[in-house]
PDB file of C-alpha atoms in Angstrom:
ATOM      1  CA  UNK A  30     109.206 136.968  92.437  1.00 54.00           C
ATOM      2  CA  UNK A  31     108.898 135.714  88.937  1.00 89.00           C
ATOM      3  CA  UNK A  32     105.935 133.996  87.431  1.00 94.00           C
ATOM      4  CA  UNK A  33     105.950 129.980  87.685  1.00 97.00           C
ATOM      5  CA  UNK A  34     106.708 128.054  84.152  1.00 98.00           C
ATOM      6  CA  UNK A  35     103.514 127.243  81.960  1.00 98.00           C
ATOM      7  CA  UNK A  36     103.889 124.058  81.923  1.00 98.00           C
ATOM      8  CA  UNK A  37     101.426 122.492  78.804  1.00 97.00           C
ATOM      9  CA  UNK A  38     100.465 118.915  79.494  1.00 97.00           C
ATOM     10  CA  UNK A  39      99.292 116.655  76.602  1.00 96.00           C
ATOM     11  CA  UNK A  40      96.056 114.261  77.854  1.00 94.00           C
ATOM     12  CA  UNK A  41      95.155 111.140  76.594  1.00 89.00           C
ATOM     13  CA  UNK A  42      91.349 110.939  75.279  1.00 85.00           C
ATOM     14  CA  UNK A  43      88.336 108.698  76.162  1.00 83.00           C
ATOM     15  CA  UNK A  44      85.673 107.676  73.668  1.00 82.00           C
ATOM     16  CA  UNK A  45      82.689 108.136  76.152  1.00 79.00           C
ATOM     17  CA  UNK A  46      82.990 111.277  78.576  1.00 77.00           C
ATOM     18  CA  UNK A  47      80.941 110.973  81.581  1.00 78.00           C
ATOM     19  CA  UNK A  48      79.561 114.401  81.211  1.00 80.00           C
ATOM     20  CA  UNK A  49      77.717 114.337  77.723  1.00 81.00           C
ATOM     21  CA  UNK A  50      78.817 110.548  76.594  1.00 79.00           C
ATOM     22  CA  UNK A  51      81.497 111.998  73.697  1.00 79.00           C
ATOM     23  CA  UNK A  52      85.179 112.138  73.466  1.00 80.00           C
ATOM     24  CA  UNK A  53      86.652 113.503  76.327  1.00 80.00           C
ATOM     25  CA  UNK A  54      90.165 114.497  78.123  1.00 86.00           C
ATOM     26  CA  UNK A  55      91.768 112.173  80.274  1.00 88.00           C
ATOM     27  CA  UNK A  56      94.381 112.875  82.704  1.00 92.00           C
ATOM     28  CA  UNK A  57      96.142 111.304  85.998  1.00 91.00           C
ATOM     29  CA  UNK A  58      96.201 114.360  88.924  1.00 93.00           C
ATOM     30  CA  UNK A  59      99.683 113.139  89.200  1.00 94.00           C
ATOM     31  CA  UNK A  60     101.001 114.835  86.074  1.00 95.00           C
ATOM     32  CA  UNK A  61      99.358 118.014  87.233  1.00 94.00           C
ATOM     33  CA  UNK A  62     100.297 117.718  90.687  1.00 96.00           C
ATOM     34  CA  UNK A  63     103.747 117.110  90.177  1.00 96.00           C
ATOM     35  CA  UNK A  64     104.267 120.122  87.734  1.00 97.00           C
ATOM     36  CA  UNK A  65     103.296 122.072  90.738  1.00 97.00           C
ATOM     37  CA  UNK A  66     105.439 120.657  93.382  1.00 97.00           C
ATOM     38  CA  UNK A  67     107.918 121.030  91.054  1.00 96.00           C
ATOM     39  CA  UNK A  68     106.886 124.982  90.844  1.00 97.00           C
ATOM     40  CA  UNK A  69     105.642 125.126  87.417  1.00 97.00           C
ATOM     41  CA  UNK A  70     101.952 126.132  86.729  1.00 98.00           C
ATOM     42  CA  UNK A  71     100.258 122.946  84.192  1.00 98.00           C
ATOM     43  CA  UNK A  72      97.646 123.802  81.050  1.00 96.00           C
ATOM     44  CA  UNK A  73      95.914 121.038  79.868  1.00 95.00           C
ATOM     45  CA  UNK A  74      96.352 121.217  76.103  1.00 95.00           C
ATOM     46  CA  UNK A  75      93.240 121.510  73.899  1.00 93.00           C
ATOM     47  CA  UNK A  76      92.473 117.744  72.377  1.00 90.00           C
ATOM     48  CA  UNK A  77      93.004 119.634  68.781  1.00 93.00           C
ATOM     49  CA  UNK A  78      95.086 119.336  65.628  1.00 94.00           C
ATOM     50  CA  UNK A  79      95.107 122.306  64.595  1.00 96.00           C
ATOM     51  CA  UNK A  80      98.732 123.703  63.414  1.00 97.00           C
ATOM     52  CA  UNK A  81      97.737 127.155  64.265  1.00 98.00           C
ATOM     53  CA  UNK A  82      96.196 126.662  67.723  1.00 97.00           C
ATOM     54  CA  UNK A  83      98.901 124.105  68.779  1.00 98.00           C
ATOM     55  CA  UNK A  84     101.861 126.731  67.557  1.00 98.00           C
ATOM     56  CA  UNK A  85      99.680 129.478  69.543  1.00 98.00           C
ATOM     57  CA  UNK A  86      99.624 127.047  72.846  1.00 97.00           C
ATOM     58  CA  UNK A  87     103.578 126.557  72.351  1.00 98.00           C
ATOM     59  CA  UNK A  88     104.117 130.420  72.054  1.00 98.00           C
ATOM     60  CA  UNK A  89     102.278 130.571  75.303  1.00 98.00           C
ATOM     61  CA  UNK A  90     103.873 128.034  77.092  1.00 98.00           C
ATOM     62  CA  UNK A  91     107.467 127.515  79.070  1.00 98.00           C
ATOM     63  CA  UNK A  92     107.464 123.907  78.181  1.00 98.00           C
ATOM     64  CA  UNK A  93     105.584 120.667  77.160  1.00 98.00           C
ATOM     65  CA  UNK A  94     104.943 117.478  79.170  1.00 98.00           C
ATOM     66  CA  UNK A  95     104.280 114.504  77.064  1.00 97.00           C
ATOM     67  CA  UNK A  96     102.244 111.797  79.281  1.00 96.00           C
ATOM     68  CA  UNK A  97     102.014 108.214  79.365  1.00 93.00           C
ATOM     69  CA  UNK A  98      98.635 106.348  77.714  1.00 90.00           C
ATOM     70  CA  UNK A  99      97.541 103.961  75.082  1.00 89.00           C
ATOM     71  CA  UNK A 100     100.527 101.941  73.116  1.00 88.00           C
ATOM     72  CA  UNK A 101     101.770 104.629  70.033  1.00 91.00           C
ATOM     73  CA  UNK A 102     100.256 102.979  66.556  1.00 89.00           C
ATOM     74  CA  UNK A 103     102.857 100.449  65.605  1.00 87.00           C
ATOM     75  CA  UNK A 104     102.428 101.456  61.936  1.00 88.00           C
ATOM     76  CA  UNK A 105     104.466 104.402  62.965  1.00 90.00           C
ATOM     77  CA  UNK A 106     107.150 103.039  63.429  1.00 86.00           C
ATOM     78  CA  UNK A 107     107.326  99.566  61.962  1.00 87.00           C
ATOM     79  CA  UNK A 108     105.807  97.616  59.127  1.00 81.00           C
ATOM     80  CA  UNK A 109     103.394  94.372  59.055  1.00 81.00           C
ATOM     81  CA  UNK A 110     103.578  92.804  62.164  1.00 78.00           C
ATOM     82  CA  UNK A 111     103.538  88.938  62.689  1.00 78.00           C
ATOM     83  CA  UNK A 112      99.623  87.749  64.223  1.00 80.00           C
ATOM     84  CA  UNK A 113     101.132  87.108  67.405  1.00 76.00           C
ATOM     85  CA  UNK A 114     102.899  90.030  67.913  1.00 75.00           C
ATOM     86  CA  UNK A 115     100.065  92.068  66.927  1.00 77.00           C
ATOM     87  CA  UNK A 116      97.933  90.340  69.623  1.00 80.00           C
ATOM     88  CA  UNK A 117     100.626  92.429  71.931  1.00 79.00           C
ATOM     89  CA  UNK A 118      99.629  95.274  71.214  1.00 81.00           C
ATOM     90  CA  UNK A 119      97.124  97.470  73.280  1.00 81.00           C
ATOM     91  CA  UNK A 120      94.546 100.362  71.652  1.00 83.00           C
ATOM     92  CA  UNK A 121      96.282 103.110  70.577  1.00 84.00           C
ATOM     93  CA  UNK A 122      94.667 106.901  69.578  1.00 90.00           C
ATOM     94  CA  UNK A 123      95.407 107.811  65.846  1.00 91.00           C
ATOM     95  CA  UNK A 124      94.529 111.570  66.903  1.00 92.00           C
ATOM     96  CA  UNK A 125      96.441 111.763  69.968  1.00 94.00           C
ATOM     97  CA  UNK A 126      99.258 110.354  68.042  1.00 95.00           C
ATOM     98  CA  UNK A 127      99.224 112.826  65.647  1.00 96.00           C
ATOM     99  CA  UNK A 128      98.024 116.219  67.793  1.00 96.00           C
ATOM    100  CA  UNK A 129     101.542 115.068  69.896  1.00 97.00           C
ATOM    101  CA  UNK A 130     103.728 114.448  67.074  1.00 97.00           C
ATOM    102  CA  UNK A 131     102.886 118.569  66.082  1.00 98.00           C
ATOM    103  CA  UNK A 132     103.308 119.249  69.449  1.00 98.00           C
ATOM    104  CA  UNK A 133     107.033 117.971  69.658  1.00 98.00           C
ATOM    105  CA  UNK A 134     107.191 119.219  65.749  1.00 98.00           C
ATOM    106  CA  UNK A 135     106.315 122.699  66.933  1.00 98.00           C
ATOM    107  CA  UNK A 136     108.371 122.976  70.593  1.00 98.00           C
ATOM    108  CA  UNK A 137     111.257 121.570  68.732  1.00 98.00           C
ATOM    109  CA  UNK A 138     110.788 125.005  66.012  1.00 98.00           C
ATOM    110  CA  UNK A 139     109.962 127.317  68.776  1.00 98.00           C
ATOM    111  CA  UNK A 140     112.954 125.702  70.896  1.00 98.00           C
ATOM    112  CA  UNK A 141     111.017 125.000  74.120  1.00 98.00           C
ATOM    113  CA  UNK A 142     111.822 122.157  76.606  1.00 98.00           C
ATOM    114  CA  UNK A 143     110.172 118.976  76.019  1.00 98.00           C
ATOM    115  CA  UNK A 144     109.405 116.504  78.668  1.00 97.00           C
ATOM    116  CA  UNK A 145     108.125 112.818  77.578  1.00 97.00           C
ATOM    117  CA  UNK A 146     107.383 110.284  80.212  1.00 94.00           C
ATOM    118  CA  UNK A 147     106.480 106.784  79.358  1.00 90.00           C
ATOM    119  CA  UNK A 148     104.300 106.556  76.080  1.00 92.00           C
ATOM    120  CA  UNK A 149     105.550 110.047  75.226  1.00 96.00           C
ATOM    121  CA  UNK A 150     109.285 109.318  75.482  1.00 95.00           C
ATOM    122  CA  UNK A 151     108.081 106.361  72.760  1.00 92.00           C
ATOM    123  CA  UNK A 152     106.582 108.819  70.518  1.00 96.00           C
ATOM    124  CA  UNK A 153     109.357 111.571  71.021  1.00 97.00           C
ATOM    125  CA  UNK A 154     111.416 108.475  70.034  1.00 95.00           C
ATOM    126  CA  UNK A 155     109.410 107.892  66.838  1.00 95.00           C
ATOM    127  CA  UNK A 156     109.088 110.962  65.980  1.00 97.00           C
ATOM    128  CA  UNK A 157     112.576 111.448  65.617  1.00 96.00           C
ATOM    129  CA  UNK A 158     113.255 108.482  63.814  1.00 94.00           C
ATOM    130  CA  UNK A 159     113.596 105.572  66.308  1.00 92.00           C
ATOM    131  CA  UNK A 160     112.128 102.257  66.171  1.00 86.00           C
ATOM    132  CA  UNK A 161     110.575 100.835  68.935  1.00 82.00           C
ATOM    133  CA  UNK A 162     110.170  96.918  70.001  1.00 75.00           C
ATOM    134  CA  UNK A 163     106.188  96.185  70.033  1.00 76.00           C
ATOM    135  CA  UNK A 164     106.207  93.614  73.015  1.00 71.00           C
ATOM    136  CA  UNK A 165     109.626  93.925  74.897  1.00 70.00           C
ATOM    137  CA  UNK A 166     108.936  90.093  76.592  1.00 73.00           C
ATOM    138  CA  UNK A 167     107.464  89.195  73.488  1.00 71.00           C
ATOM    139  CA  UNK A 168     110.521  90.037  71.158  1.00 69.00           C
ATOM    140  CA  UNK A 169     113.302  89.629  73.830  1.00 69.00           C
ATOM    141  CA  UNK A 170     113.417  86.645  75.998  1.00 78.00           C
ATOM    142  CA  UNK A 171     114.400  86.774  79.670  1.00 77.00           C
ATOM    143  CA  UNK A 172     114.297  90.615  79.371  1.00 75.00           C
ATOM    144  CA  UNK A 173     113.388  92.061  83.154  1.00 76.00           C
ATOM    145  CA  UNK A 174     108.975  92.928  83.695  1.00 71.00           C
ATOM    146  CA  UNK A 175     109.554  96.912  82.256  1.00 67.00           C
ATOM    147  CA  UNK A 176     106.224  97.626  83.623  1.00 65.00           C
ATOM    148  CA  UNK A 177     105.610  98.082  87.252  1.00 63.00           C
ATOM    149  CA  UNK A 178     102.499  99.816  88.890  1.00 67.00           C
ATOM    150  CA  UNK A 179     103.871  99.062  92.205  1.00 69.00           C
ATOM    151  CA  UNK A 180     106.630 101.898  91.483  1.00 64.00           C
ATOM    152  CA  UNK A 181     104.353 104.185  90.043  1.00 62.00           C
ATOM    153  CA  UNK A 182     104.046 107.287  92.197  1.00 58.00           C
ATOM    154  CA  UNK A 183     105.891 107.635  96.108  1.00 58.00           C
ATOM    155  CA  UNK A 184     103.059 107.487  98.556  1.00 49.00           C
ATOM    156  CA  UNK A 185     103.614 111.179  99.332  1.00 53.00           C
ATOM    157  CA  UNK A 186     102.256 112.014  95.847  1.00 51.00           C
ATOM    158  CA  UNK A 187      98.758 110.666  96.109  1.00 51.00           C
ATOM    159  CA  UNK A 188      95.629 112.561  96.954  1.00 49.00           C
ATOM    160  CA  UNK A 189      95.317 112.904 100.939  1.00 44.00           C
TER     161      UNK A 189
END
């Protein structure tokens, strides 16, 4: 039998930690538990930005799992925005926005597969070259509610 996929997994960041009250790793047991179900074996990355540690992690690993989180920093990917657009848009996490643009950077070099879910597919999208709208009822009228916590995760997927 062959070894199960390394699957990395990219965590979002809190500015108080329970633990010792600094910046700590944040992650949904969803993203872990489903790389397992699916038969892959998840690494939470190290909350770094460091080239050579994030190149060594992508050596290591079978793939990369970009998770959902904070909005992406709007400067990214667009310029000034108008007050009350701005007033749309949630906190966002400078470092985590750069640590995961390397991370795509260096999977794309090293030709591993990428997976991007949510805020990750947004930043995969930027970080390609895409724009992205800042407020999607904000900036298109009538458009259908995008985000819907009711359709989350299938019961069978949460902790017994």
């Amino acid at each position: 039998m062959s070894r199960p996929p390394l699957i990395l997994i990219s965590a979002s960041t809190e500015k108080k930690g329970v633990e010792f009250s600094d910046v700590s790793t944040s992650l949904s047991e969803r993203y872990d538990r489903s790389v397992v179900a699916a038969g892959g074996l998840p690494l939470i990355l190290p909350c770094t930005t460091d080239r050579q540690l994030i190149a060594e992690c992508v050596r290591r690993g079978d793939g990369l799992l970009l998770t959902g989180g904070d909005d992406v920093n709007t400067r990214l990917y667009t310029g000034r925005l108008p007050p009350g657009l701005a007033r749309t848009v949630g906190p966002h996490d400078p470092a985590r926005d750069l640590r995961e643009l390397l991370l795509i950077e260096e999977t794309f070099r090293q030709c591993k597969p990428l997976l991007a879910i949510c805020r990750g597919h947004q930043l995969l999208n930027v970080a390609l070259g895409g724009t992205l709208l800042v407020d999607i009822s904000t900036q298109i009228p009538g458009s259908i509610r995008h985000d819907r916590s009711d359709k989350k995760a299938p019961s069978s997927m949460k902790r017994n």
